Coordinates of C-alpha atoms in Angstrom, one line a residue:
X3 CA -3.1 30.3 32.6
X4 CA -1.9 30.9 29.0
X5 CA 0.7 28.2 29.3
X6 CA -1.9 25.8 30.7
X7 CA -4.1 26.4 27.6
X8 CA -1.1 25.9 25.3
X9 CA -0.3 22.6 27.1
X10 CA -3.9 21.4 26.8
X11 CA -3.9 22.3 23.1
X12 CA -0.7 20.4 22.5
X13 CA -2.1 17.3 24.3
X14 CA -5.3 17.5 22.3
X15 CA -3.3 17.9 19.1
X16 CA -1.1 14.9 20.0
X17 CA -4.3 12.9 20.7
X18 CA -5.7 13.9 17.4
X19 CA -2.5 13.0 15.6
X20 CA -2.5 9.6 17.3
X21 CA -6.1 9.0 16.3
X22 CA -5.3 10.1 12.7
X23 CA -2.4 7.7 12.6
X24 CA -4.6 4.8 13.9
X25 CA -7.3 5.7 11.4
X26 CA -4.7 5.7 8.6
X27 CA -3.4 2.3 9.7
X28 CA -6.9 0.9 9.7
X29 CA -7.6 2.3 6.2
X30 CA -4.2 1.0 4.9
X31 CA -4.8 -2.5 6.3
X32 CA -8.3 -2.5 4.8
X33 CA -7.0 -1.5 1.4
X34 CA -4.1 -4.0 1.6
X35 CA -6.5 -6.8 2.5
X36 CA -8.9 -5.9 -0.2
X37 CA -6.2 -5.7 -2.9
X38 CA -4.6 -8.9 -1.7
X39 CA -7.9 -10.7 -1.9
X40 CA -8.6 -9.3 -5.4
X41 CA -5.2 -9.7 -6.9
X42 CA -3.3 -12.6 -5.3
X43 CA -4.6 -16.0 -6.4
X44 CA -1.7 -18.3 -5.7
X45 CA -0.2 -18.3 -2.2
X46 CA 1.9 -21.5 -2.7
X47 CA 4.5 -19.8 -4.9
X48 CA 7.5 -18.1 -3.3
X49 CA 6.8 -14.8 -4.9
X50 CA 4.0 -12.9 -6.7
X51 CA 3.6 -13.2 -10.4
X52 CA 4.0 -10.1 -12.6
X53 CA 0.2 -10.0 -13.1
X54 CA -0.4 -10.1 -9.3
X55 CA 2.2 -7.3 -8.7
X56 CA 0.6 -5.1 -11.4
X57 CA -2.9 -5.8 -10.1
X58 CA -1.9 -5.0 -6.5
X59 CA -0.1 -1.8 -7.5
X60 CA -3.1 -0.6 -9.6
X61 CA -5.5 -1.5 -6.8
X62 CA -3.6 0.3 -4.1
X63 CA -3.0 3.4 -6.4
X64 CA -6.8 3.6 -7.1
X65 CA -7.8 3.2 -3.5
X66 CA -5.4 5.8 -2.2
X67 CA -6.3 8.2 -5.0
X68 CA -10.0 7.8 -4.1
X69 CA -9.2 8.3 -0.4
X70 CA -7.2 11.4 -1.1
X71 CA -10.0 12.9 -3.2
X72 CA -12.5 12.0 -0.4
X73 CA -10.4 13.6 2.3
X74 CA -9.9 16.8 0.1
X75 CA -13.6 17.1 -0.4
X76 CA -14.2 16.6 3.4
X77 CA -11.6 19.2 4.3
X78 CA -13.2 21.7 1.8
X79 CA -16.6 21.1 3.3
X80 CA -15.2 21.5 6.9
X81 CA -12.8 24.4 6.3
X82 CA -14.2 26.1 3.3
X83 CA -12.5 26.8 0.1
X84 CA -9.1 27.7 1.7
X85 CA -7.9 24.1 1.0
X86 CA -5.6 24.1 -2.1
X87 CA -6.6 21.9 -5.0
X88 CA -5.0 18.5 -5.3
X89 CA -2.2 18.0 -7.8
X90 CA -3.3 16.1 -10.9
X91 CA -1.8 12.6 -11.2

């Protein structure tokens, strides 16, 4: 019975990990689309301009920093104050 419970727990953990990966992919795609729309203005060139590259990098950094802070806050609310503080950037 104990091994059955362990197997069920592993299956549930695998399912949770897959859902987390799907959710991360969705967030990543949303951020990439938002930053592309905000930063890239010329699609006829063969490459991005320096301004577009800097804008995209800043946009992605800000969005992922905000997502990290949000997730940390959520984890603290869900799990209590056992969650370590985020490293300052």
